Amino acid sequence: MAYPYVSDKEVRILSTYFGDPKQRHLDTYVERGGYKALEKALGMGADDVVNIVKDSGLRGRGGAGFPTGLKWSFMPKDSSRPHYLLCNADESEPGTFKDRELIRWDPHQLIEGCLIGAHAIRAQHVYIYCRGEFFETTQVLARALEDAYAKGYAGENILGTGHTIDVTVHAGAGAYICGEETGLMNSLEGKRGEPRVKPPFPAAVGAFGMPSTINNVETLCAIPHIVTNGGEWYKQYGTEKSPGTKLFCVSGHVNKPGNYELPLGFPLQELIDDVCGGVRDGNALKAVIPGGSSVPIINAEEVSRCTLDYEGCVEVGTMLGCASVIVMDETADIVKQVRRMVDFYAHESCGQCTPCREGSAWTAKIMRRIENGEGTEEDLDMLMEVTQKMVGTTICVLSDSVAAPVQSSIEKFRDEYLALIRRGERVGAA
Amino acid sequence: MSDVPFKNLGWAGNTGEFDLSEDEVRGDDFVGDRPAHGGHASGSATMPYMLAEKNPEATLFEGEYQERFEKILTRYPDKQAALLPTLSLAQELRGYVSPESMDRVAELLELSPAYVRGVTTFYTMYNKRPVGRHLVQVCTNISCNLCGADEVLDAFLKYTDTELGETSEDGGFTIIEAECLAGCGFPTCVQINSRYFENVTPTEVPKIIEHLKSEGDS
Amino acid sequence: MSETVTLTIDGHEVTVPRGTTILEAAKTIGREVPHYCYHPGMSSPAMCRLCLVQVEGAPKPMPGCVTTVMDGQVVHTESEQAKADRQGVLEFYLVNHPLDCPICDMSGECDLQDYVHEEGREHGRSREPKRIFGRDDFGGDVLFYGDRCVMCTRCVRFMSEVEQDHRLTVVERGNRSVIDTFFEEGLEGTNWHGNIVDICPVGALVSKDFLHKARAWDLDHTPSVCTSCSQGCNIDLHTRDNLVQRLKPRENLDVNGWWMCDEGRHNYEWINKGDRIEAPLVRDSGASKAVGWKDALTGLLAAAGALDGAKIMAVASPLASNEDLGAFTGLVEAFGGGDTVYRSARAESEVVLKGFPTLARRKDLAANVHGADLMGATRVGGDDANGGLDDIAGHRGVILVLGDALADQDESFGSDAALYVYVGTHMSEATGNAHYVLPVTTFAEQEGTFTNLDGRVQRFWPGVEAPGMARPAWFVLGAMVAEMTEGEGARSAADAFAQLAGSVQAFGGMSYDDLGTRGAVVNETVSLAGD
């Protein structure tokens, strides 16, 4: 079940045991069928496992939506050098809170997914990079991992198959940019978490200079189910290009915020009105950010046309990202929220690339000035131009993420900016 | 959501349609006691807690902490990769990462002190100055912001009589803003030392402060 | 797969080895793509984003410093789009950059000034207050003006990759990031930190020695060779008002890469010392008289002729050029032959630049020790360049000294000599008894060559004018030798070198044209024309 509210519209695969503390225990997990997928996978060749995942059409759940099977197939087929599987549990995108639930309710699901993934890419070591703030969550994971080691599900000679796969839980130290794949690798290596230029790509030069693959927590949690039931089974859910289910994190001005596992392609309007119990206090809907703060904001009209899959979101001019739905009602102060998001990016920018380092801080200062009633209409045009220079000109896309909320809010909520500029009036209160 | 009554007293996230105790949500019972020597090596790099008791003069490292440090080293192909866990371990003991701590960690891992300084200052969680017994980090990012995070932050400042970023007179609390803590479904999310306090509203703030003062720390 | 790649850059077809970056390929057709963080001697982080070029078919602009060329690629560095991209990036650089040009040492040789002047917006649009870092003393010779920094991290990477003493780091992140050392540790104890001032594209890192001394556009640059040790780093003399204001390394991948050591860099004040010998001096009944060259040389030739089988003892200097030494040993021969010695300071150990290990601050602390050896001179004295002259000090025959300052000798030196000739730049206690004192030029005031420890002969050119009547030693001594042997005196340094090439086997077959500005190694076939 999703957490903390359930809906009968849900399709529960990953979130079946949310809210059930017994699931953390290894014997319960095994009793309920756990680690059978691992056994099955270890009995297959690595490439066979990759093919099942390719078949399923699973796309990366961390925000990029890159086909997972294809990503795994980029790894070298020989193991002359150590391969690494990295699990990205550095969940820091504003609005996202699914990985935390996945880890703390069903840690063994993730561990099993990691082990299967490691086998598929011929890796002998898995690093689960958890954000540093996840103290409690990480302890649950570490404890479960300890049990897995004790019972022979991880480490040397897993289940007597002769395969050795080690798992290490690694904690970050508070940097959003370490959720970027090469930023994470640098952080893991004990460096500043600054993203690297690609090429070379991680499958050629990754963690510690070795071929590596990085996957999101939710992606890896889906793996045991796909291996057990096959690729075709997974494709029965979702849409043709975006198969499967997704954990949608809904937050903001709804009555029942939380995680909901739904098939991809679910209509956004239905998610808000039905699954989440509607906008709070019966207020009118003003805007929604469907994929975490890095994707463009859409207005109420666009919400009514938006289906929650990768293609559907693009059609209304936004992106699915990590499917973190932030709902804003009529009381929301768009300028303030955009300013807060830009502050976030300016705070988290690693500082390597000049457009991002200077541009994010500059944009934040302009936004603050507008919010304080000292803005001009020229500022709006300048913001559009300046943020456009931050798109496509940097090593990673944090820079592009500054442009998304700024440009979409100026395009669709210009009246709120103008109210502040012309009359010093704030439209919203929240 | 701020008006839905709490079903557990530990502010461990409103359980909505579930009936769970604080321990069941946090997983404290399941985790049990985590030994200072790090337990199994696979999890040894994640243990650092933010403790209320800090000793800026603590040795880096001795006894069980030295044991944990050595376990950490075994999980990485080179010493440099153990830098973040080692800094966290030093902070667990000393409460913050001082220049002396950076120097000592550099020595232990055969890195240059300037390099360690560069890495330490990149990450938000390494405190560059001493903090109070309880480091209160209030998320003011968008999801919590939409649900009154600014008022929660103000309440913390008011009830501890502190300025933002400063430590209270009695050394008990340091209040700062945090970026998204990944608890967006439970606004406002506040992290105090190593614990998450969720669905916090201004009315809950004085109760939380009392609770912390009476309890000591986790 | 063939070894070369052919692509089109700005309409020109370019063929380069596979693996070349677009930026390096553009250089081969004379197109310098603006950049900050890239430097051929270090890693390429591609973070300054200034070298973004348009590649047809690519979804976004590509960083030229790390994108390798591909067959059939079409690259535009000067198109409307490429220029707009660059202008956009330049605008970001100016958001927080202070308007320090009037007080900034870098003005006139600043990459930010130059790029913005070429391609930047006419007016910056930012109205927000700039972030302030202030000035920081990094120790050694380096001052850091944090506000001017463009965060290219060349300095950080130089210290960690080339000097391999990781002293600098980026502190904090995002717009709060700034370069710093480990608190007060600074750069003390490092040997190559002066190079970070060279490679800083703006005036963030400046030399304390050069602070507010001279404007870049007032300086003349003259190619030369460092004289502080036997490595022979290629340098430029930067001069104004006939004084050397600073030394900068000159690129030579066979000798010093792009670098020079701090000791050599700061050892130039001696070139500017006044109190030079400005005219030939003749000692006549106990007093020194200044005379013209003709009189001096005529008198000296007569005195030489009057000698009757007197023994010759000669002292040369490892700071003299090959041509000077050649003429000097020629003079010793013409006088009847004798032993030539030289003294040179020597350090206990080398200081190797770990990231470019063919470069080191060598033990021999003079430029032409090898040249002196090739001319047959013998080293005497201690590692402090003192001593070894006991036999010569009281010699009753002929004493010839070229260049050695005789700093450890006293006023009795040469008092018993039948003929004592001092050829040098400064008077001292020990020159008091010289019958003839001939003023000559330092390396900075003449053309010539030095031979480094590897046998590489390298040319240098004059950057300042000689004082008074001082002339190159090869010229005046060569003229004397010509008179004494009825030969031809060299009229130019090239001639003097050609004469050397004829008489000293090691230099056989070499000429100035062959040496160019990069030099060539003795006893090796010279096939390249220099540039």
mmCIF file with all atom_site columns, N, CA and C in Angstrom, chain C residues 38 41 69 79 96 116 130 186 217 237 251 285 305 329 382 394 445 467:
data_model
loop_
_atom_site.group_PDB
_atom_site.id
_atom_site.type_symbol
_atom_site.label_atom_id
_atom_site.label_alt_id
_atom_site.label_comp_id
_atom_site.label_asym_id
_atom_site.label_entity_id
_atom_site.label_seq_id
_atom_site.pdbx_PDB_ins_code
_atom_site.Cartn_x
_atom_site.Cartn_y
_atom_site.Cartn_z
_atom_site.occupancy
_atom_site.B_iso_or_equiv
_atom_site.pdbx_formal_charge
_atom_site.auth_seq_id
_atom_site.auth_comp_id
_atom_site.auth_asym_id
_atom_site.auth_atom_id
_atom_site.pdbx_PDB_model_num
ATOM 1  N N  . TYR C 1 38  ? 41.290  25.472 -19.694 1.00 0.00 ? 38  TYR C N  1
ATOM 2  C CA . TYR C 1 38  ? 42.163  24.562 -20.424 1.00 0.00 ? 38  TYR C CA 1
ATOM 3  C C  . TYR C 1 38  ? 43.601  25.070 -20.387 1.00 0.00 ? 38  TYR C C  1
ATOM 4  N N  . GLY C 1 41  ? 49.337  21.879 -20.222 1.00 0.00 ? 41  GLY C N  1
ATOM 5  C CA . GLY C 1 41  ? 50.172  21.170 -19.255 1.00 0.00 ? 41  GLY C CA 1
ATOM 6  C C  . GLY C 1 41  ? 49.397  20.517 -18.118 1.00 0.00 ? 41  GLY C C  1
ATOM 7  N N  . VAL C 1 69  ? 38.082  15.383 -32.273 1.00 0.00 ? 69  VAL C N  1
ATOM 8  C CA . VAL C 1 69  ? 37.637  15.597 -33.645 1.00 0.00 ? 69  VAL C CA 1
ATOM 9  C C  . VAL C 1 69  ? 37.150  14.298 -34.257 1.00 0.00 ? 69  VAL C C  1
ATOM 10 N N  . SER C 1 79  ? 30.574  31.577 -35.864 1.00 0.00 ? 79  SER C N  1
ATOM 11 C CA . SER C 1 79  ? 29.228  31.815 -36.400 1.00 0.00 ? 79  SER C CA 1
ATOM 12 C C  . SER C 1 79  ? 28.434  32.696 -35.437 1.00 0.00 ? 79  SER C C  1
ATOM 13 N N  . ASN C 1 96  ? 29.910  39.345 -11.319 1.00 0.00 ? 96  ASN C N  1
ATOM 14 C CA . ASN C 1 96  ? 30.531  39.624 -10.023 1.00 0.00 ? 96  ASN C CA 1
ATOM 15 C C  . ASN C 1 96  ? 31.949  40.147 -10.126 1.00 0.00 ? 96  ASN C C  1
ATOM 16 N N  . VAL C 1 116 ? 36.277  40.265 -23.580 1.00 0.00 ? 116 VAL C N  1
ATOM 17 C CA . VAL C 1 116 ? 35.087  41.117 -23.504 1.00 0.00 ? 116 VAL C CA 1
ATOM 18 C C  . VAL C 1 116 ? 35.185  42.246 -24.518 1.00 0.00 ? 116 VAL C C  1
ATOM 19 N N  . LYS C 1 130 ? 27.554  43.004 -5.920  1.00 0.00 ? 130 LYS C N  1
ATOM 20 C CA . LYS C 1 130 ? 28.489  41.920 -6.218  1.00 0.00 ? 130 LYS C CA 1
ATOM 21 C C  . LYS C 1 130 ? 28.936  41.237 -4.933  1.00 0.00 ? 130 LYS C C  1
ATOM 22 N N  . GLY C 1 186 ? 49.271  28.335 3.742   1.00 0.00 ? 186 GLY C N  1
ATOM 23 C CA . GLY C 1 186 ? 49.690  29.074 2.564   1.00 0.00 ? 186 GLY C CA 1
ATOM 24 C C  . GLY C 1 186 ? 50.549  28.264 1.614   1.00 0.00 ? 186 GLY C C  1
ATOM 25 N N  . TRP C 1 217 ? 51.478  47.113 -20.691 1.00 0.00 ? 217 TRP C N  1
ATOM 26 C CA . TRP C 1 217 ? 51.713  47.621 -22.042 1.00 0.00 ? 217 TRP C CA 1
ATOM 27 C C  . TRP C 1 217 ? 52.988  48.449 -22.161 1.00 0.00 ? 217 TRP C C  1
ATOM 28 N N  . LEU C 1 237 ? 62.637  38.320 -20.799 1.00 0.00 ? 237 LEU C N  1
ATOM 29 C CA . LEU C 1 237 ? 62.909  39.457 -19.931 1.00 0.00 ? 237 LEU C CA 1
ATOM 30 C C  . LEU C 1 237 ? 61.832  40.487 -20.205 1.00 0.00 ? 237 LEU C C  1
ATOM 31 N N  . GLU C 1 251 ? 57.619  29.119 -23.386 1.00 0.00 ? 251 GLU C N  1
ATOM 32 C CA . GLU C 1 251 ? 57.320  27.712 -23.620 1.00 0.00 ? 251 GLU C CA 1
ATOM 33 C C  . GLU C 1 251 ? 58.430  27.005 -24.392 1.00 0.00 ? 251 GLU C C  1
ATOM 34 N N  . SER C 1 285 ? 101.000 54.254 -12.933 1.00 0.00 ? 285 SER C N  1
ATOM 35 C CA . SER C 1 285 ? 101.695 54.663 -11.700 1.00 0.00 ? 285 SER C CA 1
ATOM 36 C C  . SER C 1 285 ? 100.740 54.723 -10.517 1.00 0.00 ? 285 SER C C  1
ATOM 37 N N  . GLY C 1 305 ? 102.823 41.788 -25.679 1.00 0.00 ? 305 GLY C N  1
ATOM 38 C CA . GLY C 1 305 ? 104.018 41.556 -26.476 1.00 0.00 ? 305 GLY C CA 1
ATOM 39 C C  . GLY C 1 305 ? 105.279 41.601 -25.639 1.00 0.00 ? 305 GLY C C  1
ATOM 40 N N  . THR C 1 329 ? 89.031  31.776 -24.053 1.00 0.00 ? 329 THR C N  1
ATOM 41 C CA . THR C 1 329 ? 90.012  30.686 -24.180 1.00 0.00 ? 329 THR C CA 1
ATOM 42 C C  . THR C 1 329 ? 90.918  30.932 -25.392 1.00 0.00 ? 329 THR C C  1
ATOM 43 N N  . GLY C 1 382 ? 84.794  25.657 -3.684  1.00 0.00 ? 382 GLY C N  1
ATOM 44 C CA . GLY C 1 382 ? 83.753  24.915 -2.979  1.00 0.00 ? 382 GLY C CA 1
ATOM 45 C C  . GLY C 1 382 ? 82.381  25.127 -3.575  1.00 0.00 ? 382 GLY C C  1
ATOM 46 N N  . GLY C 1 394 ? 98.531  34.896 -5.826  1.00 0.00 ? 394 GLY C N  1
ATOM 47 C CA . GLY C 1 394 ? 99.873  35.453 -5.700  1.00 0.00 ? 394 GLY C CA 1
ATOM 48 C C  . GLY C 1 394 ? 100.752 35.205 -6.935  1.00 0.00 ? 394 GLY C C  1
ATOM 49 N N  . GLU C 1 445 ? 72.350  42.036 -21.760 1.00 0.00 ? 445 GLU C N  1
ATOM 50 C CA . GLU C 1 445 ? 72.694  43.179 -22.612 1.00 0.00 ? 445 GLU C CA 1
ATOM 51 C C  . GLU C 1 445 ? 73.331  42.754 -23.916 1.00 0.00 ? 445 GLU C C  1
ATOM 52 N N  . PRO C 1 467 ? 75.539  49.673 -20.132 1.00 0.00 ? 467 PRO C N  1
ATOM 53 C CA . PRO C 1 467 ? 75.890  51.013 -19.606 1.00 0.00 ? 467 PRO C CA 1
ATOM 54 C C  . PRO C 1 467 ? 77.207  51.485 -20.204 1.00 0.00 ? 467 PRO C C  1
#
